[in-house]
Coordinates of C-alpha atoms and ligand atoms in Angstrom, one line a residue:
M26 CA -137.3 -21.1 -69.5
F27 CA -141.1 -21.9 -70.1
D28 CA -143.6 -23.9 -68.2
I29 CA -143.2 -27.4 -70.1
E30 CA -145.8 -29.0 -68.3
K31 CA -148.3 -26.5 -68.9
I32 CA -147.0 -26.8 -72.8
R33 CA -147.4 -30.7 -72.6
K34 CA -150.9 -30.4 -71.4
D35 CA -151.8 -28.5 -74.7
F36 CA -151.0 -31.7 -77.0
P37 CA -153.6 -34.4 -76.1
I38 CA -151.3 -37.2 -77.9
L39 CA -148.8 -36.7 -75.3
K40 CA -151.2 -38.4 -72.8
R41 CA -151.2 -41.4 -74.8
I42 CA -150.1 -45.1 -73.3
I43 CA -148.3 -47.2 -75.5
W44 CA -148.3 -51.1 -75.1
G45 CA -150.6 -51.3 -72.0
D46 CA -148.5 -49.1 -69.5
K47 CA -145.9 -47.3 -71.5
K48 CA -145.9 -43.4 -71.8
L49 CA -145.4 -42.0 -75.1
V50 CA -142.0 -40.6 -75.5
Y51 CA -142.1 -38.7 -79.0
F52 CA -138.7 -38.3 -80.5
D53 CA -139.6 -38.3 -84.2
N54 CA -140.1 -34.7 -84.5
A55 CA -137.8 -34.4 -87.6
A56 CA -140.3 -36.4 -89.5
T57 CA -143.5 -34.7 -88.1
T58 CA -144.5 -32.8 -85.0
Q59 CA -147.5 -33.2 -82.8
K60 CA -150.5 -30.9 -82.8
P61 CA -151.8 -28.6 -79.9
S62 CA -155.5 -28.6 -79.1
V63 CA -155.6 -25.1 -80.6
V64 CA -154.9 -26.5 -84.4
I65 CA -157.1 -29.6 -84.1
N66 CA -160.0 -27.2 -82.8
A67 CA -159.4 -24.7 -85.4
L68 CA -159.9 -27.7 -88.2
V69 CA -163.3 -28.6 -86.3
D70 CA -164.2 -25.0 -86.3
Y71 CA -163.5 -24.5 -89.8
Y72 CA -165.7 -27.1 -91.0
E73 CA -168.4 -26.4 -88.7
N74 CA -168.6 -22.6 -88.8
I75 CA -167.0 -21.3 -91.9
N76 CA -166.5 -24.0 -94.7
A77 CA -166.6 -22.5 -98.1
N78 CA -164.4 -22.1 -101.1
I79 CA -162.3 -19.1 -101.4
H80 CA -161.6 -16.3 -104.0
R81 CA -164.9 -17.3 -105.9
G82 CA -168.2 -16.6 -103.7
V83 CA -169.7 -13.3 -102.9
H84 CA -171.5 -15.0 -99.9
K85 CA -170.6 -14.6 -96.2
L86 CA -169.2 -17.8 -95.7
A87 CA -167.0 -17.5 -98.7
E88 CA -165.9 -13.9 -97.6
E89 CA -165.1 -15.1 -94.2
S90 CA -163.0 -18.1 -95.3
T91 CA -160.9 -16.0 -97.9
I92 CA -160.3 -13.5 -95.4
A93 CA -159.0 -16.3 -92.9
Y94 CA -156.9 -18.0 -95.6
E95 CA -155.5 -14.9 -96.7
N96 CA -154.6 -13.8 -93.0
V97 CA -152.5 -16.7 -92.8
R98 CA -150.4 -15.6 -95.8
L99 CA -149.6 -12.5 -93.8
K100 CA -148.7 -14.4 -91.0
V101 CA -146.3 -16.5 -92.7
R102 CA -144.6 -13.4 -94.4
K103 CA -144.0 -12.1 -91.0
L104 CA -142.9 -15.1 -89.5
L105 CA -140.3 -15.3 -92.5
N106 CA -139.8 -11.5 -92.4
A107 CA -140.6 -11.4 -96.3
D108 CA -141.2 -8.1 -97.9
S109 CA -144.7 -8.9 -99.4
N110 CA -147.6 -11.2 -99.2
T111 CA -147.1 -12.0 -102.8
E112 CA -143.8 -13.7 -102.1
I113 CA -145.6 -16.3 -100.1
I114 CA -146.9 -19.3 -102.1
F115 CA -149.1 -22.3 -100.4
T116 CA -148.4 -25.6 -101.6
R117 CA -148.9 -29.2 -100.1
N118 CA -145.5 -29.5 -98.6
A119 CA -141.9 -28.8 -98.9
T120 CA -141.5 -31.4 -101.4
E121 CA -144.1 -30.0 -103.7
S122 CA -142.5 -26.4 -103.1
L123 CA -139.2 -27.7 -104.7
N124 CA -141.0 -29.6 -107.4
L125 CA -142.5 -26.3 -108.3
L126 CA -139.3 -24.8 -108.5
S127 CA -137.6 -27.5 -110.4
Y128 CA -140.3 -27.6 -113.0
T129 CA -140.7 -23.3 -113.3
L130 CA -137.3 -22.1 -112.5
G131 CA -135.7 -25.2 -114.2
E132 CA -137.4 -24.0 -117.4
S133 CA -135.0 -21.3 -118.1
L134 CA -132.0 -23.8 -118.0
N135 CA -130.3 -25.0 -121.2
E136 CA -128.0 -27.9 -121.9
G137 CA -124.9 -27.9 -120.1
D138 CA -126.0 -25.6 -117.2
E139 CA -125.1 -26.9 -113.5
I140 CA -127.0 -27.1 -110.6
L141 CA -125.4 -27.6 -107.2
I142 CA -126.9 -29.5 -104.3
S143 CA -125.2 -31.1 -101.2
E144 CA -124.6 -34.3 -100.0
M145 CA -126.6 -33.9 -96.9
E146 CA -129.9 -33.2 -98.9
H147 CA -133.2 -35.0 -98.4
H148 CA -134.6 -36.7 -101.3
S149 CA -137.1 -34.1 -101.9
N150 CA -133.9 -31.8 -102.9
I151 CA -132.3 -34.4 -105.0
V152 CA -135.1 -36.2 -107.2
P153 CA -136.7 -33.1 -108.4
W154 CA -133.3 -31.8 -109.9
F155 CA -132.6 -35.4 -111.4
I156 CA -135.9 -35.3 -113.3
L157 CA -135.0 -31.7 -114.5
K158 CA -131.6 -33.0 -115.5
N159 CA -133.2 -35.9 -117.6
R160 CA -135.4 -33.4 -119.1
K161 CA -133.0 -30.8 -119.9
N162 CA -129.6 -32.6 -120.2
I163 CA -128.1 -30.5 -117.7
S164 CA -125.7 -31.4 -114.9
I165 CA -126.1 -31.9 -111.2
K166 CA -123.0 -31.5 -108.9
F167 CA -122.8 -32.4 -105.2
I168 CA -121.4 -30.1 -102.5
P169 CA -119.2 -32.5 -100.3
I170 CA -119.4 -32.6 -96.3
T171 CA -116.4 -32.7 -94.1
D172 CA -115.4 -35.1 -91.6
K173 CA -116.7 -33.0 -89.2
Y174 CA -120.3 -33.2 -90.8
E175 CA -120.2 -29.9 -92.0
L176 CA -120.7 -28.4 -95.5
D177 CA -117.5 -28.2 -97.3
Y178 CA -117.6 -24.3 -98.1
E179 CA -114.2 -24.3 -100.0
A180 CA -115.2 -27.1 -102.2
L181 CA -118.4 -25.0 -102.9
S182 CA -116.6 -22.3 -104.2
S183 CA -114.2 -24.1 -106.6
L184 CA -117.5 -26.2 -107.8
V185 CA -119.2 -23.1 -109.0
T186 CA -118.6 -22.2 -112.3
K187 CA -120.1 -19.8 -115.2
K188 CA -122.5 -22.4 -115.8
T189 CA -123.8 -22.8 -112.4
K190 CA -127.5 -21.6 -112.3
I191 CA -129.0 -23.0 -109.1
I192 CA -127.5 -24.0 -105.8
S193 CA -130.1 -25.6 -103.9
V194 CA -129.2 -26.6 -100.2
T195 CA -130.7 -27.6 -96.9
H196 CA -130.5 -25.0 -93.8
K197 CA -130.5 -28.0 -91.6
S198 CA -129.8 -31.6 -92.4
N199 CA -132.6 -34.1 -91.2
V200 CA -129.9 -36.3 -90.3
L201 CA -126.7 -34.7 -89.0
G202 CA -128.6 -31.8 -87.7
T203 CA -125.8 -29.3 -89.3
V204 CA -126.8 -25.8 -89.7
N205 CA -125.5 -24.6 -92.8
D206 CA -124.4 -20.9 -93.1
I207 CA -126.7 -19.6 -95.4
K208 CA -125.2 -16.0 -95.9
K209 CA -122.1 -17.6 -96.9
I210 CA -123.5 -19.6 -99.5
S211 CA -125.4 -16.9 -100.8
D212 CA -122.4 -14.7 -101.3
I213 CA -120.9 -17.5 -103.3
A214 CA -124.2 -18.1 -105.3
H215 CA -124.9 -14.8 -106.2
S216 CA -121.3 -13.8 -107.1
A217 CA -121.6 -16.5 -109.6
G218 CA -125.1 -15.2 -110.7
A219 CA -126.6 -18.4 -109.5
V220 CA -130.3 -18.6 -107.6
L221 CA -129.9 -19.8 -104.1
I222 CA -132.9 -22.1 -103.0
V223 CA -132.9 -22.9 -99.2
D224 CA -134.7 -26.0 -98.0
A225 CA -135.7 -24.9 -94.5
A226 CA -138.0 -27.8 -93.5
Q227 CA -136.0 -28.7 -90.6
S228 CA -135.1 -24.9 -89.5
V229 CA -138.2 -22.9 -89.6
P230 CA -139.9 -24.6 -87.0
H231 CA -136.8 -24.4 -84.7
M232 CA -135.0 -21.2 -85.3
R233 CA -135.7 -17.7 -86.3
I234 CA -135.6 -16.9 -89.9
N235 CA -135.1 -13.8 -91.7
F236 CA -135.8 -14.6 -95.4
N237 CA -134.3 -10.9 -96.2
E238 CA -131.2 -11.1 -94.3
M239 CA -130.3 -14.7 -94.9
G240 CA -129.6 -13.7 -98.7
C241 CA -131.5 -16.6 -100.8
D242 CA -134.0 -16.4 -103.3
F243 CA -136.4 -19.1 -102.3
I244 CA -137.2 -20.8 -99.2
V245 CA -139.4 -23.6 -98.7
F246 CA -140.9 -25.6 -95.6
S247 CA -143.8 -27.5 -94.5
A248 CA -146.4 -26.8 -91.8
H249 CA -146.7 -30.4 -90.3
K250 CA -143.3 -30.0 -88.8
M251 CA -144.2 -27.1 -86.8
C252 CA -147.2 -28.0 -85.0
G253 CA -149.5 -27.3 -88.1
P254 CA -151.7 -29.8 -90.1
T255 CA -150.2 -32.0 -92.9
G256 CA -151.1 -31.0 -96.3
V257 CA -149.5 -27.1 -96.1
G258 CA -146.1 -26.3 -97.3
V259 CA -144.7 -22.8 -98.1
L260 CA -142.8 -21.6 -100.8
A261 CA -141.3 -18.1 -100.3
G262 CA -139.6 -16.4 -103.0
K263 CA -138.3 -13.2 -104.6
K264 CA -140.9 -11.3 -106.3
D265 CA -139.1 -10.5 -109.4
L266 CA -138.1 -14.2 -110.0
L267 CA -141.5 -15.6 -109.3
E268 CA -142.8 -13.0 -111.8
K269 CA -140.6 -14.2 -114.4
M270 CA -140.9 -18.0 -113.9
P271 CA -143.7 -19.9 -115.7
P272 CA -146.8 -21.4 -114.0
F273 CA -146.4 -24.7 -112.4
M274 CA -150.0 -26.3 -112.6
G275 CA -153.0 -25.0 -114.7
G276 CA -156.6 -24.8 -113.4
G277 CA -158.8 -22.4 -111.7
E278 CA -157.3 -19.6 -109.6
M279 CA -154.2 -19.4 -111.5
I280 CA -155.4 -17.6 -114.5
R281 CA -156.6 -14.1 -115.1
K282 CA -158.4 -14.9 -118.4
V283 CA -159.0 -18.1 -120.6
T284 CA -160.2 -18.0 -124.0
F285 CA -160.8 -20.8 -126.8
D286 CA -157.3 -20.1 -127.8
D287 CA -155.1 -19.2 -124.9
F288 CA -155.0 -18.0 -121.5
T289 CA -153.4 -15.5 -119.3
V290 CA -151.8 -15.8 -115.7
N291 CA -153.2 -14.4 -112.6
D292 CA -150.9 -12.1 -110.5
L293 CA -148.9 -13.3 -107.6
P294 CA -149.1 -15.3 -105.3
W295 CA -152.3 -17.1 -106.7
K296 CA -150.4 -17.8 -110.5
Y297 CA -148.8 -20.6 -108.3
E298 CA -151.9 -21.6 -106.5
A299 CA -154.0 -23.7 -109.0
G300 CA -157.5 -25.4 -108.0
T301 CA -158.9 -25.3 -104.6
P302 CA -156.2 -25.1 -102.1
N303 CA -156.1 -26.8 -98.7
I304 CA -158.1 -24.1 -97.2
A305 CA -158.9 -25.7 -93.6
D306 CA -155.5 -26.6 -92.9
V307 CA -154.0 -23.5 -94.0
I308 CA -156.5 -21.7 -92.0
A309 CA -155.2 -23.9 -88.8
F310 CA -151.7 -23.5 -89.5
E311 CA -152.1 -20.1 -88.6
K312 CA -153.0 -21.2 -84.8
A313 CA -149.6 -23.3 -85.0
I314 CA -147.5 -20.2 -85.9
D315 CA -149.5 -18.1 -82.8
Y316 CA -148.6 -21.1 -80.6
I317 CA -145.1 -21.2 -81.6
Q318 CA -144.5 -17.7 -81.3
S319 CA -146.2 -17.4 -78.0
I320 CA -143.5 -19.7 -76.7
G321 CA -140.9 -17.7 -78.5
I322 CA -138.9 -19.2 -81.4
Q323 CA -135.4 -18.4 -79.6
N324 CA -136.5 -19.9 -76.5
I325 CA -137.5 -23.1 -78.6
Y326 CA -134.0 -23.0 -80.2
D327 CA -132.1 -22.6 -76.7
Y328 CA -134.2 -25.3 -75.0
E329 CA -133.5 -27.7 -77.9
C330 CA -130.0 -26.9 -77.6
E331 CA -130.0 -27.8 -74.0
L332 CA -132.1 -30.9 -74.4
T333 CA -129.6 -32.1 -77.2
S334 CA -126.4 -31.4 -74.9
Y335 CA -127.9 -33.4 -72.1
A336 CA -129.0 -36.5 -74.7
L337 CA -125.5 -36.4 -76.0
D338 CA -123.8 -36.5 -72.9
S339 CA -125.8 -39.3 -71.8
I340 CA -125.5 -41.3 -75.1
K341 CA -121.9 -40.9 -75.1
Q342 CA -121.4 -43.7 -72.6
F343 CA -122.6 -46.3 -75.2
D344 CA -119.0 -46.1 -76.5
F345 CA -119.8 -48.8 -79.3
L346 CA -122.0 -46.2 -81.1
K347 CA -121.2 -44.2 -84.0
L348 CA -122.6 -40.6 -83.6
Y349 CA -123.0 -38.5 -86.5
G350 CA -123.1 -34.7 -86.5
P351 CA -121.1 -31.6 -85.7
E352 CA -119.7 -31.7 -82.1
N353 CA -121.2 -28.0 -81.3
V354 CA -124.8 -28.4 -80.6
K355 CA -125.4 -24.9 -81.6
N356 CA -124.6 -26.1 -85.1
R357 CA -126.9 -29.3 -84.9
A358 CA -129.5 -28.6 -82.3
G359 CA -132.3 -31.1 -81.9
I360 CA -131.1 -34.3 -83.8
I361 CA -129.0 -37.1 -82.6
T362 CA -128.1 -39.9 -85.3
F363 CA -126.4 -43.2 -84.2
S364 CA -125.5 -46.4 -85.5
N365 CA -123.7 -49.8 -84.5
P366 CA -122.2 -52.0 -87.3
V367 CA -123.5 -55.3 -85.8
V368 CA -127.3 -54.4 -85.1
H369 CA -129.8 -52.9 -87.7
P370 CA -131.4 -49.7 -86.8
H371 CA -134.6 -51.1 -87.3
D372 CA -133.9 -53.6 -84.4
I373 CA -132.8 -50.9 -82.0
A374 CA -136.1 -48.7 -82.8
T375 CA -138.3 -51.5 -82.5
I376 CA -137.1 -52.5 -79.2
I377 CA -137.1 -49.1 -77.7
D378 CA -140.6 -48.6 -79.1
Q379 CA -141.5 -51.7 -76.6
Y380 CA -140.7 -48.9 -74.0
G381 CA -143.0 -46.4 -75.7
V382 CA -140.0 -44.2 -77.2
A383 CA -140.7 -43.2 -80.9
I384 CA -137.6 -42.7 -82.9
R385 CA -136.9 -43.0 -86.6
A386 CA -134.8 -45.9 -88.1
G387 CA -133.9 -46.0 -91.8
H388 CA -132.2 -44.0 -94.4
H389 CA -134.3 -40.7 -93.8
C390 CA -134.9 -40.1 -97.2
A391 CA -131.0 -39.1 -97.8
Q392 CA -129.5 -42.4 -99.3
P393 CA -126.8 -40.5 -100.9
L394 CA -125.5 -39.0 -97.3
M395 CA -126.0 -42.7 -96.2
K396 CA -123.8 -44.0 -99.0
K397 CA -121.3 -41.0 -97.8
L398 CA -121.4 -42.2 -94.2
G399 CA -120.9 -45.6 -95.1
V400 CA -124.1 -46.9 -93.9
Q401 CA -127.2 -48.3 -94.9
A402 CA -129.3 -46.9 -92.3
T403 CA -129.1 -45.0 -88.9
C404 CA -131.2 -44.3 -85.6
R405 CA -132.2 -40.9 -85.5
A406 CA -133.9 -39.2 -82.3
S407 CA -135.3 -35.7 -82.8
F408 CA -136.6 -33.3 -80.2
Y409 CA -139.2 -30.5 -80.0
F410 CA -139.9 -28.2 -77.0
Y411 CA -142.5 -30.2 -75.7
N412 CA -140.0 -32.8 -74.8
T413 CA -138.4 -33.1 -71.6
K414 CA -135.1 -34.4 -69.9
Q415 CA -137.2 -37.3 -68.1
E416 CA -138.1 -38.4 -71.6
V417 CA -134.5 -38.5 -72.6
D418 CA -133.7 -40.6 -69.7
I419 CA -136.3 -42.9 -70.4
F420 CA -135.0 -43.2 -74.1
I421 CA -131.6 -43.7 -72.6
N422 CA -132.8 -46.8 -70.3
A423 CA -134.7 -48.1 -73.2
L424 CA -131.4 -48.1 -75.5
K425 CA -129.5 -49.7 -72.5
S426 CA -132.1 -52.4 -72.4
A427 CA -131.7 -52.9 -76.2
F428 CA -128.0 -52.8 -76.2
D429 CA -127.8 -55.5 -73.3
Y430 CA -130.0 -57.6 -75.1
F431 CA -127.7 -57.5 -78.2
A432 CA -124.7 -57.5 -76.0
L433 CA -123.3 -54.4 -77.8
G434 CA -121.1 -53.8 -75.2
A435 CA -118.5 -56.2 -76.8
C436 CA -118.5 -54.1 -79.8
K437 CA -116.4 -51.1 -78.9
D438 CA -113.6 -51.7 -81.1
L439 CA -115.8 -51.8 -84.0
V440 CA -116.5 -47.9 -84.0
S441 CA -114.5 -44.6 -83.7
N442 CA -116.3 -41.2 -83.2
E443 CA -112.9 -39.4 -83.6
P444 CA -112.0 -37.4 -86.9
K445 CA -110.6 -39.5 -89.8
G446 CA -106.8 -39.7 -89.2
A447 CA -107.0 -39.3 -85.6
K448 CA -105.2 -41.6 -83.3
R449 CA -107.3 -43.6 -80.9
Ligands
LIG255 N1 -136.2 -31.3 -96.6 C1 -136.0 -31.8 -95.4 C2 -134.7 -31.4 -94.7 C3 -136.7 -32.8 -94.7 O1 -136.2 -33.1 -93.6 C4 -137.9 -33.2 -95.0 C5 -138.8 -34.4 -94.3 C6 -138.6 -32.5 -96.5 C7 -137.7 -31.8 -97.0 C8 -139.8 -33.0 -96.8 O2 -140.6 -32.6 -96.4 P1 -142.2 -33.0 -96.7 O3 -143.2 -32.2 -95.4 O4 -142.5 -32.4 -97.9 O5 -142.4 -34.3 -96.7 N2 -138.3 -35.1 -93.8 C9 -138.5 -36.1 -93.3 C10 -137.7 -36.7 -92.1 O6 -136.6 -36.6 -91.9 N3 -138.5 -37.9 -92.0 O7 -139.5 -37.9 -92.3 C11 -139.5 -36.8 -92.9

C-alpha cells in the first residue's frame, strides 16, 4: 500500500531504544501521534527565519509569517472540504474548540433547554456542557450505546424534543473506536431544529472528512493527533452560526474598534482568535497535513483496518480478556481496548512497557463510559500508519509475558465477549 520502512525513517523518535535494548513500539496514537522530521524542521525554520507576530506589522517578516499562517487556514479548509476560510478557526486544541462552543453557542440557550451528548464522549465533550448547565439551568441527556458498542440511534430519536438545542457527539470513540454515522445524526438533529457538533479528534487524522457532506454545523479536532505540533486545534463551523454567536475571548485581533465605552468585533475567523496565536505550531501543522496527504488518507484508513484486524485476530487467543468495541473493524479502525477483572490495566501497561511497548491504561478521559462498561479502567492500544504487523507481534508477545506473570490463563470464566443475553 505504501513504503512503511521509508515512512518510519521520517520519524526520528521511532529509532528510539527503550530500557537499554528494547525497540520503541508506540501504540498510544489516540493520545498523541509522533512527528515526522518535516514538521520538526518547520518549527526550527520558523524561529530561525521568519519569526514575527502576524496581522499587524508592515515589515517583511510580519508579512511572511502572516501569509504562512493564513495559508494553513486554506489548507485546513481544503482538508475538511469546508466552504470558506472564514469558517476555519484556530484554537489550542479540540478541548478549547468545544469550550468555545459551549460558551458562545451556549449563550443563546434558555432555562429548560436540552443538550444531547453520547455515553461514549471524551470528558472534553462532557464537562464544558456541564459548566454551561450550571450557568444556564439547562439539562444534559446522554444518548445510550448498545451492547454492540454502537450508538443507539433509536434511543437518540426518542430523546430529541422541541427543547433540544444542541447535539454534540464524537465521530469516533477514543475508547471503543466506534465510528458514528454523522449523516444519520445530522438528519435527526436538523429535523428537530438542533445544532450538531462533531468531535472529530479521533477521525480527522484517520479518515476522509467532508464537512459539507457530513451535514454537521461544527467540527473540532487537534493537530497533535495527526503528526502536527501540540497547541493547535481547529474549530470549523457554518458561517451563519459563527456570525451570530458572541465572541469567546476578548483582546487584540478579535476587535475591529475599541473606544472608551465599548468595542466592535472583527470579521470571521479572527473574531474568535484573540491575542497572539500559536503561530509557529500552526505553520508547522501545514507540513503535517501535506505529509498525511502525500500518503493518502484513504490508504491510511485501509492500512489501519488491516493492522487492527491482524491485532484483533491475535489478541483473541487471550480468552480471559474482555474486548470492547464493534466487531466490524471498519466501524472501529485503529483502536483496541481490553481489560481483565483480576489485574489492573496499569499493571499490564507497566509490564509491557518493559518490553518497549507504549499503550495507554486508565479511564481515557471517559469516566461515564467506563461506568457504563462496568470497569474503572481499561488498556488501549491505538495505531497509526507508521505502525507495523511486526510491532503487533512484539505487543502480543509482551502481553503473553504479562499474562503468564499474573497467571491469567486461569481467569477464562470471569469474562464473556459475547453480546449480553447470548448463551456461552
Ligand atoms: N475528543 C476526543 C474523542 C479525544 O480522543 C480527545 C483526546 C479529545 C477530544 C481532546 O483532545 P485534546 O487535543 O484537546 O486534548 N483523547 C485522548 C486520549 O484518548 N488519550 O489522551 C488524549
